[in-house]
Short mmCIF file of C-alpha atoms and ligand atoms in Angstrom, two decimals:
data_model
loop_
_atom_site.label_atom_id
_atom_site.label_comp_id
_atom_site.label_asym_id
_atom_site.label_seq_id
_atom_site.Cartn_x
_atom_site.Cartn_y
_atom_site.Cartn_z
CA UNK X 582 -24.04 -46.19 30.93
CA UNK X 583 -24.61 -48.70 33.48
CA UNK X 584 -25.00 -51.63 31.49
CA UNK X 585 -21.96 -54.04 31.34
CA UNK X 586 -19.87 -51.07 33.01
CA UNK X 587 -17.17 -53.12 34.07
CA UNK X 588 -16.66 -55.19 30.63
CA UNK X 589 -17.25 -51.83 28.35
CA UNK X 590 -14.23 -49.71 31.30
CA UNK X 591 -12.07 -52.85 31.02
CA UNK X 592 -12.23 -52.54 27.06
CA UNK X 593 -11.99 -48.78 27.46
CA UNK X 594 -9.23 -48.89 29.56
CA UNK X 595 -7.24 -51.00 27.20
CA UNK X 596 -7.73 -49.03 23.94
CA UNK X 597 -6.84 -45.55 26.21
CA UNK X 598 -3.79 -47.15 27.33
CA UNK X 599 -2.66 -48.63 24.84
CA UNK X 600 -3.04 -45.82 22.49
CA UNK X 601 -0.91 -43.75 25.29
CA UNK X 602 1.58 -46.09 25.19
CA UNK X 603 1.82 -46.18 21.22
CA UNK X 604 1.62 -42.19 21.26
CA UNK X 605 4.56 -42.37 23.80
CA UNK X 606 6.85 -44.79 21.63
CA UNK X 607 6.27 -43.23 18.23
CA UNK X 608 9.25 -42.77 16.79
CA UNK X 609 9.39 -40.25 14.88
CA UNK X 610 7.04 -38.13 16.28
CA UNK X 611 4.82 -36.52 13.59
CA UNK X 612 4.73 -32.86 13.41
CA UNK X 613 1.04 -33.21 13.79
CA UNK X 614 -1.11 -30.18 12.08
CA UNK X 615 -3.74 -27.51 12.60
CA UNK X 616 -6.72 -26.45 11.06
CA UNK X 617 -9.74 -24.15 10.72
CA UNK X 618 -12.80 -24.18 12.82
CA UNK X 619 -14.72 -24.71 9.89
CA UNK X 620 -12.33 -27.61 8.69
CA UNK X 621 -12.68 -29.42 12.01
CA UNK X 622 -16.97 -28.75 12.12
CA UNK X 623 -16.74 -30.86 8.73
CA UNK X 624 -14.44 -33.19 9.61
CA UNK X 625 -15.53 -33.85 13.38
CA UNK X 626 -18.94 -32.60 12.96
CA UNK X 627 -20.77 -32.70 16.71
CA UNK X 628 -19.63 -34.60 19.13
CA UNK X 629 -21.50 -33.60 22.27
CA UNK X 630 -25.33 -36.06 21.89
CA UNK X 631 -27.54 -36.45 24.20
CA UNK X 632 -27.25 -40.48 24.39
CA UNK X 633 -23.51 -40.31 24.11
CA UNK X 634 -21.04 -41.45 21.26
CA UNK X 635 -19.69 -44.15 23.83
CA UNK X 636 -16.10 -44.11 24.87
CA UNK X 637 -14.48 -46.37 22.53
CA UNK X 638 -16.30 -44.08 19.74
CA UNK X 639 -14.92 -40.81 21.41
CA UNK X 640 -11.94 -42.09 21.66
CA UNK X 641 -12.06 -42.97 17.94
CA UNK X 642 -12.72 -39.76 17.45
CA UNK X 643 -10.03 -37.90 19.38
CA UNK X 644 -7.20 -40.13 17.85
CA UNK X 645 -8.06 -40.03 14.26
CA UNK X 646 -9.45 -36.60 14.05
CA UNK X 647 -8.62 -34.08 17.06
CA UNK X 648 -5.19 -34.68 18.11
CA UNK X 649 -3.99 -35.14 13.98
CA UNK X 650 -5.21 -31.48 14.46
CA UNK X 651 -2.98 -30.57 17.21
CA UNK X 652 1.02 -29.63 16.69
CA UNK X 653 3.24 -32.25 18.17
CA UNK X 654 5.18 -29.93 20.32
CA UNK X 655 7.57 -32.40 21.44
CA UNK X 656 8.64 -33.06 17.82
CA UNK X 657 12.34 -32.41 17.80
CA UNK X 658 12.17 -30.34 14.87
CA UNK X 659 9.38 -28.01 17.09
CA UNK X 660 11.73 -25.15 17.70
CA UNK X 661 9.47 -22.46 17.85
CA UNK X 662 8.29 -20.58 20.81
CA UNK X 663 9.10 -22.22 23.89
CA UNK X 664 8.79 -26.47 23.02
CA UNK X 665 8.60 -28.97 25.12
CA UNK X 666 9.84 -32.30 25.69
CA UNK X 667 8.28 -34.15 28.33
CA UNK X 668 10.24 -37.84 29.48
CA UNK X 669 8.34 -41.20 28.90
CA UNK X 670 8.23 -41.47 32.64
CA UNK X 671 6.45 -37.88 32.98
CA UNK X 672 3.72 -38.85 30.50
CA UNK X 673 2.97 -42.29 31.87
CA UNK X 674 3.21 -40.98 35.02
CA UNK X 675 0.70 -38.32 34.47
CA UNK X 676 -2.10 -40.91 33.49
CA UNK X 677 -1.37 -42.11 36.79
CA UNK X 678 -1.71 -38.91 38.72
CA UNK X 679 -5.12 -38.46 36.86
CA UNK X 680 -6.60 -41.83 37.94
CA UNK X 681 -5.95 -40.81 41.69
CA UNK X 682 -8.55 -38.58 42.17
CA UNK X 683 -6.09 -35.96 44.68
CA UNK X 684 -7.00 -32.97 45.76
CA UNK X 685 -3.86 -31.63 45.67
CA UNK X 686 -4.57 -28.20 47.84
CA UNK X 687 -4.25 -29.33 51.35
CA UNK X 688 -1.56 -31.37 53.52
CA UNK X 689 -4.37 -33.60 55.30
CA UNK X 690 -6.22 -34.30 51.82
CA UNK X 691 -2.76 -34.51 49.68
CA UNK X 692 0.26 -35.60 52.18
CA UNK X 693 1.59 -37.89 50.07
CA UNK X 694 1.58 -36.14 47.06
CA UNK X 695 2.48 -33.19 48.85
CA UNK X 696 5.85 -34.72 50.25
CA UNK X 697 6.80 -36.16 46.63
CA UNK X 698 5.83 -32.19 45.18
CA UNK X 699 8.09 -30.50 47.82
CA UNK X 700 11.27 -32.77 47.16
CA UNK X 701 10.89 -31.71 43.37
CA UNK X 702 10.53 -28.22 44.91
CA UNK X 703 13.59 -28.41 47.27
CA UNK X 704 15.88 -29.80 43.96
CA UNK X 705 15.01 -26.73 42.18
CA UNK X 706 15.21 -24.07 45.38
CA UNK X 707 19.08 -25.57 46.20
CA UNK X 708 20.09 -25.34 42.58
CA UNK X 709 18.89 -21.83 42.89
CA UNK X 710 20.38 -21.82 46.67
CA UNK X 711 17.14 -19.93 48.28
CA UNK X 712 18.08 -21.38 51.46
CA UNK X 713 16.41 -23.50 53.94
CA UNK X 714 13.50 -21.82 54.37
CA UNK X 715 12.29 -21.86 51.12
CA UNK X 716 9.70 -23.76 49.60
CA UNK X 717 6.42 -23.30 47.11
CA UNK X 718 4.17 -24.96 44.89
CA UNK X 719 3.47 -25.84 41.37
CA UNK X 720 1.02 -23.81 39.32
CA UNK X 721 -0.60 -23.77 36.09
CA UNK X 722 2.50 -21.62 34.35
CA UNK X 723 4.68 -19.54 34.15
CA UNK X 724 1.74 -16.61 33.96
CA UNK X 725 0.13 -17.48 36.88
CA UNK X 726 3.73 -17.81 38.76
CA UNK X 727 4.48 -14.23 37.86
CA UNK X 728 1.36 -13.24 39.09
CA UNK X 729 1.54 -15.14 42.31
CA UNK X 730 4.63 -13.81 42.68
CA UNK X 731 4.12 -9.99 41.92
CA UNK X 732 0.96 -10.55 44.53
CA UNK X 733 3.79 -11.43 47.10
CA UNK X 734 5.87 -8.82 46.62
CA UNK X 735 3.23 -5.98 46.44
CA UNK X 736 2.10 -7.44 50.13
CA UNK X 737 5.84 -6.88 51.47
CA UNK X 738 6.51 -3.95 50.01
CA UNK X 739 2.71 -2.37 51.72
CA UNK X 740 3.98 -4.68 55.33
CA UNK X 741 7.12 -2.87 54.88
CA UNK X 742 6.14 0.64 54.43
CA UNK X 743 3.46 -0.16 57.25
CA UNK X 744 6.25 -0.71 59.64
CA UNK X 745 8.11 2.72 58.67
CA UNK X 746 4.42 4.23 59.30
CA UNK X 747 4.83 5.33 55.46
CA UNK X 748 1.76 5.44 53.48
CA UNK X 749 1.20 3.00 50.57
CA UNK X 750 0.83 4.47 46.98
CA UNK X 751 -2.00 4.63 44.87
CA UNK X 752 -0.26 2.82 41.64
CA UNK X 753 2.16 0.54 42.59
CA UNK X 754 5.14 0.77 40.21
CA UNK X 755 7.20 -2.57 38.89
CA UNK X 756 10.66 -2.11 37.59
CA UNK X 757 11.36 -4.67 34.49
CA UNK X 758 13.77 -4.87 31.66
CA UNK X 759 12.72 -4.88 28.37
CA UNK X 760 12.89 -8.43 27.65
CA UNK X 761 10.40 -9.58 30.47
CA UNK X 762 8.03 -11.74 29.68
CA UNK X 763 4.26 -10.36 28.32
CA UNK X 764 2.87 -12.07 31.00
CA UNK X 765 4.44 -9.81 33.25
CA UNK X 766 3.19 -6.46 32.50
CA UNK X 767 -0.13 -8.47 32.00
CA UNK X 768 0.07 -9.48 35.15
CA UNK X 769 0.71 -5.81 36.36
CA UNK X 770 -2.45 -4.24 34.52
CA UNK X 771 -4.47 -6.99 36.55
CA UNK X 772 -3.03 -5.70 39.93
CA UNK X 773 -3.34 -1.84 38.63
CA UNK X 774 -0.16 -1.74 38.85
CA UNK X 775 2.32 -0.03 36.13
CA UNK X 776 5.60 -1.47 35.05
CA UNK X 777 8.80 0.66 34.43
CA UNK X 778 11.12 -0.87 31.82
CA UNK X 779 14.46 0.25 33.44
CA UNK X 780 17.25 1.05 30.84
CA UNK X 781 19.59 -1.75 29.33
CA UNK X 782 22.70 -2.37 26.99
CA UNK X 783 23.37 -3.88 23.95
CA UNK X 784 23.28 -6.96 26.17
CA UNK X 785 19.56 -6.35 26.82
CA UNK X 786 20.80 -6.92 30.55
CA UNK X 787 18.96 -5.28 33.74
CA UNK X 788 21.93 -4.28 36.13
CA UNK X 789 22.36 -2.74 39.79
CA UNK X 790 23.01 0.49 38.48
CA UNK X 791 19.74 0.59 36.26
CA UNK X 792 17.37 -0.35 38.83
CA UNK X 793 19.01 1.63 41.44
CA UNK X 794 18.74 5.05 39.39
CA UNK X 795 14.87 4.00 38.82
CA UNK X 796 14.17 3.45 42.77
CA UNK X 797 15.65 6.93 43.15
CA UNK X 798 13.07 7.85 40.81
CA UNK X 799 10.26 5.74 42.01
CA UNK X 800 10.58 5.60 45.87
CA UNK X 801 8.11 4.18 47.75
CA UNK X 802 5.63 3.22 44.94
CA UNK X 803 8.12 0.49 43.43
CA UNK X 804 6.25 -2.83 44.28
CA UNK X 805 9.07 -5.05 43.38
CA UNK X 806 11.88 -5.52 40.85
CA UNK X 807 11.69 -8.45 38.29
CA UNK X 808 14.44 -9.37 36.49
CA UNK X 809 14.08 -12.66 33.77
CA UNK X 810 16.89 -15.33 33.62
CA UNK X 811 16.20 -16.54 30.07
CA UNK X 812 14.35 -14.18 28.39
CA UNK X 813 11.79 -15.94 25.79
CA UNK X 814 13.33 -14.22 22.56
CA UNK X 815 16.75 -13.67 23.38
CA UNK X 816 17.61 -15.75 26.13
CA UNK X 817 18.65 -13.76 28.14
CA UNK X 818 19.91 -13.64 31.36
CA UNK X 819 19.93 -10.64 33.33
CA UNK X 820 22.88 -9.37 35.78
CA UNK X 821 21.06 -10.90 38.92
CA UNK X 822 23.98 -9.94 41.04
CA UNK X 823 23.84 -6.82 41.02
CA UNK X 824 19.91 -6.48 40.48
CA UNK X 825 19.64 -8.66 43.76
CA UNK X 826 22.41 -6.38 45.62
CA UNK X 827 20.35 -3.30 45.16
CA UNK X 828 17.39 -5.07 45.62
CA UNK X 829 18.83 -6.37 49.08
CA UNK X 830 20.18 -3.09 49.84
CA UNK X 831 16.92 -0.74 49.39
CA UNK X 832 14.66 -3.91 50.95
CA UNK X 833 12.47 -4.07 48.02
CA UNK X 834 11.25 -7.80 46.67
CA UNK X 835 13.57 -9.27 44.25
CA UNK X 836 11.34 -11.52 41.64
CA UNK X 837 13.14 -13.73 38.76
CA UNK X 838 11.23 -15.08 36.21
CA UNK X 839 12.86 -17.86 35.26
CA UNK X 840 9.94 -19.59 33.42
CA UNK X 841 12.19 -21.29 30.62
CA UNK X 842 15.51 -20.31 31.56
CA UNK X 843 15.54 -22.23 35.38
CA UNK X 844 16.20 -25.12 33.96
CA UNK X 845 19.38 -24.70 32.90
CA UNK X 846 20.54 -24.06 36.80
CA UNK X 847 20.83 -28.19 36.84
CA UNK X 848 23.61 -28.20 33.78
CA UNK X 849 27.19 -27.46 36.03
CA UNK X 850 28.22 -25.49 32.95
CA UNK X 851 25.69 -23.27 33.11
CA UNK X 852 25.41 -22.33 36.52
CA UNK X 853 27.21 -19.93 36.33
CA UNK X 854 25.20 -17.44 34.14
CA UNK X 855 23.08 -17.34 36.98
CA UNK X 856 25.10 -15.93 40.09
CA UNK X 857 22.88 -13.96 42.52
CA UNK X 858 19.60 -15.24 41.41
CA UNK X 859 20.47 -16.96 45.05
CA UNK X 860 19.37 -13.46 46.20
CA UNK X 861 15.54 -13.66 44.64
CA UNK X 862 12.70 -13.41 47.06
CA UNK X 863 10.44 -15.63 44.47
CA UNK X 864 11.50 -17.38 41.52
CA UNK X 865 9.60 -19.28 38.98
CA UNK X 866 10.95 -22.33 36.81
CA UNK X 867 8.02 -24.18 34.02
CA UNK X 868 9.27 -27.82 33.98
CA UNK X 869 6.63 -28.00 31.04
CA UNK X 870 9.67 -25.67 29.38
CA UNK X 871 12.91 -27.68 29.67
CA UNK X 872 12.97 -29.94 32.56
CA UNK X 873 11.09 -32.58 30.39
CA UNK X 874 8.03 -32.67 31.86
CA UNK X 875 4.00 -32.27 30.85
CA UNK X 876 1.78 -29.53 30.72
CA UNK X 877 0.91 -27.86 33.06
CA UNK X 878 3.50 -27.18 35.57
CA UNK X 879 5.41 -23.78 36.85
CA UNK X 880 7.33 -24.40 40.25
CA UNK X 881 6.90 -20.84 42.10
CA UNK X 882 9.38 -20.99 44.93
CA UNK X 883 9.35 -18.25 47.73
CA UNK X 884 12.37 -17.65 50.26
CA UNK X 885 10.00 -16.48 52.73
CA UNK X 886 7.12 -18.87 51.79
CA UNK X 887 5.51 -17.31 55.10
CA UNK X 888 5.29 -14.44 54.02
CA UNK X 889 3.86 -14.90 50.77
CA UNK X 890 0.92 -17.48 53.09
CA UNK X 891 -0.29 -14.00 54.26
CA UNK X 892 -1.50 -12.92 51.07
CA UNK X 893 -2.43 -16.20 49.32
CA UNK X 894 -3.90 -18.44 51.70
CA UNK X 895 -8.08 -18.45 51.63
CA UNK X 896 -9.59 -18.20 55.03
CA UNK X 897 -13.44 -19.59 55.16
CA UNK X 898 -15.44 -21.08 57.45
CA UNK X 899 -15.74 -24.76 55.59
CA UNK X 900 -11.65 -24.71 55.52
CA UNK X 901 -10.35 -23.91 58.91
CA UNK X 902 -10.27 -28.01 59.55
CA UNK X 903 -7.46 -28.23 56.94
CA UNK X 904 -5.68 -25.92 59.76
CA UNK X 905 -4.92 -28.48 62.02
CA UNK X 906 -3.36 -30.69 60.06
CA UNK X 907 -1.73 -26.89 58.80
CA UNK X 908 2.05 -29.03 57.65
CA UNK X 909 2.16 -27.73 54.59
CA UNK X 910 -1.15 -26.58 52.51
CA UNK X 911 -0.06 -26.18 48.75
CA UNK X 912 -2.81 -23.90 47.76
CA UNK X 913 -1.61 -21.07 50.67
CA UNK X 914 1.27 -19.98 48.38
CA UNK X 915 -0.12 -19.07 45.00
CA UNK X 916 -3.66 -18.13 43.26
CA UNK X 917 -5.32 -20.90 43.07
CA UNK X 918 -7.30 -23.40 45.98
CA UNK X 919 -8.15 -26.71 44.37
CA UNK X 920 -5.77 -28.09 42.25
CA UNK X 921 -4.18 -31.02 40.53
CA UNK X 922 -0.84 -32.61 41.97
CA UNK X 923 0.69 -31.06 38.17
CA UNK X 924 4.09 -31.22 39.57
CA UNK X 925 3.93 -35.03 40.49
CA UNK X 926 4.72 -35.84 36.30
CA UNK X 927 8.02 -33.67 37.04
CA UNK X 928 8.55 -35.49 40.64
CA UNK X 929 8.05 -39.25 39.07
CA UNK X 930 10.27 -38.36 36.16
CA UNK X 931 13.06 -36.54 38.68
CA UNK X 932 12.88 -39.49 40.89
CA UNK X 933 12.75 -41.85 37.97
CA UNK X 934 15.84 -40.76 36.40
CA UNK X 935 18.17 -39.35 38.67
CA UNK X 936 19.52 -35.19 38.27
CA UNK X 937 22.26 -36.27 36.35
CA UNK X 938 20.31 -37.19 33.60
CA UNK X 939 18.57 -34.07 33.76
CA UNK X 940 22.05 -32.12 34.04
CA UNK X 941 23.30 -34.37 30.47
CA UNK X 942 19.89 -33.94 28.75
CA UNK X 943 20.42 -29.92 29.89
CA UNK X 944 23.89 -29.75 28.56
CA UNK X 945 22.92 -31.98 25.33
CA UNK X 946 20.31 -29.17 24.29
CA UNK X 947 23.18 -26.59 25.09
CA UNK X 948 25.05 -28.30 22.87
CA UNK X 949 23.12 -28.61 20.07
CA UNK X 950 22.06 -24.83 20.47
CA UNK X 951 25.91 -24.15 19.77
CA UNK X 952 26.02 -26.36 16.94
CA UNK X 953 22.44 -24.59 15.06
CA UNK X 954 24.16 -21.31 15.47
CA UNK X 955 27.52 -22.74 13.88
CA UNK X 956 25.40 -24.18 11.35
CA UNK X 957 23.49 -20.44 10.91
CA UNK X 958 26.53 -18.95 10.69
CA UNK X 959 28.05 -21.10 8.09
CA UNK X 960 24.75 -20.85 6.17
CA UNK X 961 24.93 -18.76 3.11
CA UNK X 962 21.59 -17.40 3.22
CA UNK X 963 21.18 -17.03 6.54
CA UNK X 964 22.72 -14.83 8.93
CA UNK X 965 23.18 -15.17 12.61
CA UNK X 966 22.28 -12.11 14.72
CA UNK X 967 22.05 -13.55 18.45
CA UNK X 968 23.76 -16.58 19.86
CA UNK X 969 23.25 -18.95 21.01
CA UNK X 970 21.83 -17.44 24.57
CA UNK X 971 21.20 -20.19 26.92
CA UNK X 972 19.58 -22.45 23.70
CA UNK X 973 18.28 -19.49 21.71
CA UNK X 974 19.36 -19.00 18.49
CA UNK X 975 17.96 -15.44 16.59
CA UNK X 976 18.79 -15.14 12.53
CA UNK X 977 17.59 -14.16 9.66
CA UNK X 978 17.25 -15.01 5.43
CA UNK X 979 18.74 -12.61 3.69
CA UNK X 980 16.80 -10.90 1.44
CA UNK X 981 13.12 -12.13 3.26
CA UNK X 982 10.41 -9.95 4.49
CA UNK X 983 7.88 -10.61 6.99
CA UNK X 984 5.24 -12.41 3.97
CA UNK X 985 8.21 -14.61 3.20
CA UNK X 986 8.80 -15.94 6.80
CA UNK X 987 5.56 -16.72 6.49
CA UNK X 988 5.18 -18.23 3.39
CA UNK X 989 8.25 -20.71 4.80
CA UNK X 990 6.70 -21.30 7.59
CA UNK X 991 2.90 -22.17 6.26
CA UNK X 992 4.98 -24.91 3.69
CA UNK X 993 6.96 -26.46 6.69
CA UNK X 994 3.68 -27.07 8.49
CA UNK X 995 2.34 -28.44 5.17
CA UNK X 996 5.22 -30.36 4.46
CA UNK X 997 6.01 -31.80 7.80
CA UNK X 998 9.32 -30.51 7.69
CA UNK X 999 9.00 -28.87 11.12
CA UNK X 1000 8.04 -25.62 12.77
CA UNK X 1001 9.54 -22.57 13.38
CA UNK X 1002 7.50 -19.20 13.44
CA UNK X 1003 8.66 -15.63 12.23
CA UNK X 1004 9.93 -13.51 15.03
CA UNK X 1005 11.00 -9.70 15.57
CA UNK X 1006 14.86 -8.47 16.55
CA UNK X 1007 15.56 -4.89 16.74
CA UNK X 1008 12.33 -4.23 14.49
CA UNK X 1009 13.06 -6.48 11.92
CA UNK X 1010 11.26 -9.99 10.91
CA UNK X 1011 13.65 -13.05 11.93
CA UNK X 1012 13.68 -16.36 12.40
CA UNK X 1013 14.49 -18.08 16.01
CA UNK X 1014 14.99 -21.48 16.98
CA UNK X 1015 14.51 -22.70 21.19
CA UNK X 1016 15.61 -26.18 22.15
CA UNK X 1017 14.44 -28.23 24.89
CA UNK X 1018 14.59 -31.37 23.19
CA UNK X 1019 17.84 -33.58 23.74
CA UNK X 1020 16.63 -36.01 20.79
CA UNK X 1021 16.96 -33.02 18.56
CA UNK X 1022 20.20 -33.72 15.81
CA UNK X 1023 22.10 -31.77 13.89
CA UNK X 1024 20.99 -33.58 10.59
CA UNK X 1025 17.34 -31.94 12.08
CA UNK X 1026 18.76 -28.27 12.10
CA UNK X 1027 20.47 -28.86 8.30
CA UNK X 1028 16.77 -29.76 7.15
CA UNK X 1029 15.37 -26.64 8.76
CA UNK X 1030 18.10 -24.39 7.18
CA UNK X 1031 17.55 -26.60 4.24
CA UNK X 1032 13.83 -25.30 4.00
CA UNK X 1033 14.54 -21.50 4.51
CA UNK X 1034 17.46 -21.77 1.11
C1 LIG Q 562 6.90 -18.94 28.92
C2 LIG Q 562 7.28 -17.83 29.80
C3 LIG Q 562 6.38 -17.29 30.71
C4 LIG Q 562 4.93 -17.71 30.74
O1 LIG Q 562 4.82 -19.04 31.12
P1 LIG Q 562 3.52 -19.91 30.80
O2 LIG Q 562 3.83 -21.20 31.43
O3 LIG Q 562 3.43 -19.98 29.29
O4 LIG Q 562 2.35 -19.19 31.38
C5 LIG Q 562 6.82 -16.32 31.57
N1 LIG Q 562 8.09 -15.89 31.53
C6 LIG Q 562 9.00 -16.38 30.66
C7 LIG Q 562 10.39 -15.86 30.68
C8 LIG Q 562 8.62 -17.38 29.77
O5 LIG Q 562 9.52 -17.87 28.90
#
């Protein structure tokens, strides 16, 4: 390992970034595949020695073996579950961020970084219009942002009923619609908690009236509200106005998951769809989603970040130094202590670009979400059921069951064609496409309808 270091890292350091760079500029982007564990043990065999392949070897390795193995989720015929499309700025970027070696939990160990992380932070919070106050911190997803956030709002809702000299309850309740996220009843069962999925219409909306009737119901024992602006399947958005009114009204913690969804707050067309979410007490937006950047990065954003410090922030012995330089300590405002700088990718990218490339790229996957459901509808196998919501598009064959979806979907894999998976609508097996990607055409969409004829 020692010998010739510096030659052997130079030579390393070449082949790594150049193959970045080519993986970056590919054009197209292959689908990329998948395959079995046994597959890969007889492909790959063991990699793990005790001398060491060397790095130019495990490199080999990775490039011609693993990552062929791996789906190229920024392919922009990808349209299944949520893609992503990270800029060439982001990725590059992110090499960078990995060769710096910052602990990205503390102000005094991370100012820098921290600054850069905030302003990406502060875009997001005044699109949503939290307010002055607010600020947060970039976590691993969209998962642990629920969580994080949940956390927060079961710690206001006990502060609050402490200050009414009201006892707390021994299962706190959460009211949700029925689109939320899995992560967030997930996140519930880790707390003890139960969620309530609070009535809806055929828009699959939460409203006002819905969540008030349910904290008539619930009382004291409702945790928090969280309401989703995007859902995954549908795209939905629900009616945050009137959620956040009641929410406001009764003083209980207004939470919007806005994991994909968020995004679309920086396309001035959009906007709209998301009146009141100014009223949230914690949001959270994945830039891994749509705002073009890597994995892994969910910006949780807190009106009150102070409030949400008292039940995140660590408190030991070998960390009160970090207290006195106490500006702004990243890790106080989520689950988490040491961590990467993952929302630098997003900053560099933000800062590379400018928002109103973000706000065209936005609008361009809008777009192209209108034109796939045109396209569905026009289809004469296929028939559109939802959409386009936000850049959701829900269909199905005509004539396909649930083996059939899959049989389609196994030969686009095989073929290369692209990848969409199976999903359900009102019990019944469908097909959905999600865009993120602005490089995705229409002549893309025709060959994906083209392979479900
Ligand atoms: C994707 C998603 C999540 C989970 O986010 P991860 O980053 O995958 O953990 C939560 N809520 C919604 C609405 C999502 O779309």
């Amino acid at each position: 390992m020692m010998h010739d270091y510096s030659e052997e890292i130079g030579r390393l350091a070449e082949e790594i970034l150049d193959y970045a760079r080519r993986r970056t500029e590919l054009e197209p982007i292959p689908t990329g595949g998948t395959a079995t564990p046994e597959a890969l043990a007889e492909l790959v065999g063991e990699t793990i020695t005790t001398g060491g392949l060397g790095g130019s070897e495990a490199l080999r390795v990775f490039i011609e073996l693993l990552a062929p193995n791996c789906l190229s989720v920024d392919n922009p015929r990808f349209l299944a579950f949520v893609p992503a499309a990270p800029t060439e700025a982001s990725i590059l970027f992110d090499l960078v961020v990995g060769s710096e070696s910052i602990y990205a939990g503390s102000w005094l160990e991370a100012a820098g970084s921290t600054y850069a992380e905030n302003q990406a932070l502060r875009w997001l919070s005044d699109l949503a219009g939290l307010g002055p106050d607010a600020g947060g911190v970039f976590v691993q997803g969209g998962t642990v942002g629920n969580l994080s956030a949940m956390v927060g709002a079961r710690g206001a809702a006990g502060a609050r009923l402490e200050r009414l000299g009201r006892p707390r309850p021994n299962h706190w309740v959460f009211l949700i619609s029925d689109t939320a996220h899995s992560s967030v009843p997930s996140a519930a069962m880790i707390m003890d908690a139960e969620v309530v999925e609070v009535a809806t219409g055929s828009d699959r909306r939460l409203t006002g009236s819905g969540v008030a009737e349910a904290l008539a119901t619930y009382g004291d024992r409702v945790a928090g509200v969280v309401a989703t602006a995007g859902s995954t399947n549908l795209g939905v958005i629900d009616d945050l106005q009137s959620v956040g009114e009641v929410c406001r009204a009764n003083e209980v913690f207004f939470h919007v998951d806005a994991a994909y969804g968020g995004a679309a707050l920086a396309a001035p067309k959009a906007r709209p769809l998301f009146d009141g979410i100014e009223l949230a007490d914690s949001i959270i937006i994945d830039p891994h989603k749509w705002l073009f950047a890597p994995f892994d990065s969910c910006a949780l954003l807190w009106r009150d970040p102070a409030q949400a410090q008292v039940v995140h922030a660590q408190h030991a012995d070998y960390l009160s130094f970090l207290d006195r330089y106490g500006e702004w300590n990243p890790s106080d405002y989520a689950i988490q202590l040491s961590r990467r700088a993952r929302g630098l990718p997003f900053w560099f990218s933000v800062a590379a670009y400018g928002t109103d490339a973000y706000a065209e790229s936005l609008q361009a996957t809008l777009d192209i979400a209108q034109v796939a459901a045109d396209r569905v509808h026009a289809a004469d196998h296929l028939n559109l059921l939802w959409g386009p919501s936000l850049s959701v598009v829900v269909f199905e064959r005509i004539g396909w069951g649930a083996s059939d979806y899959e049989a389609c979907t196994d030969a686009m894999i095989a073929s290369g064609t692209g990848f969409v998976t199976p999903t359900r609508h009102d019990g019944r097996p469908v097909y959905r496409f999600c865009f993120v990607n602005p490089r995705t055409t229409a002549e893309d969409v025709d060959a994906l309808i083209a392979a479900m004829a």
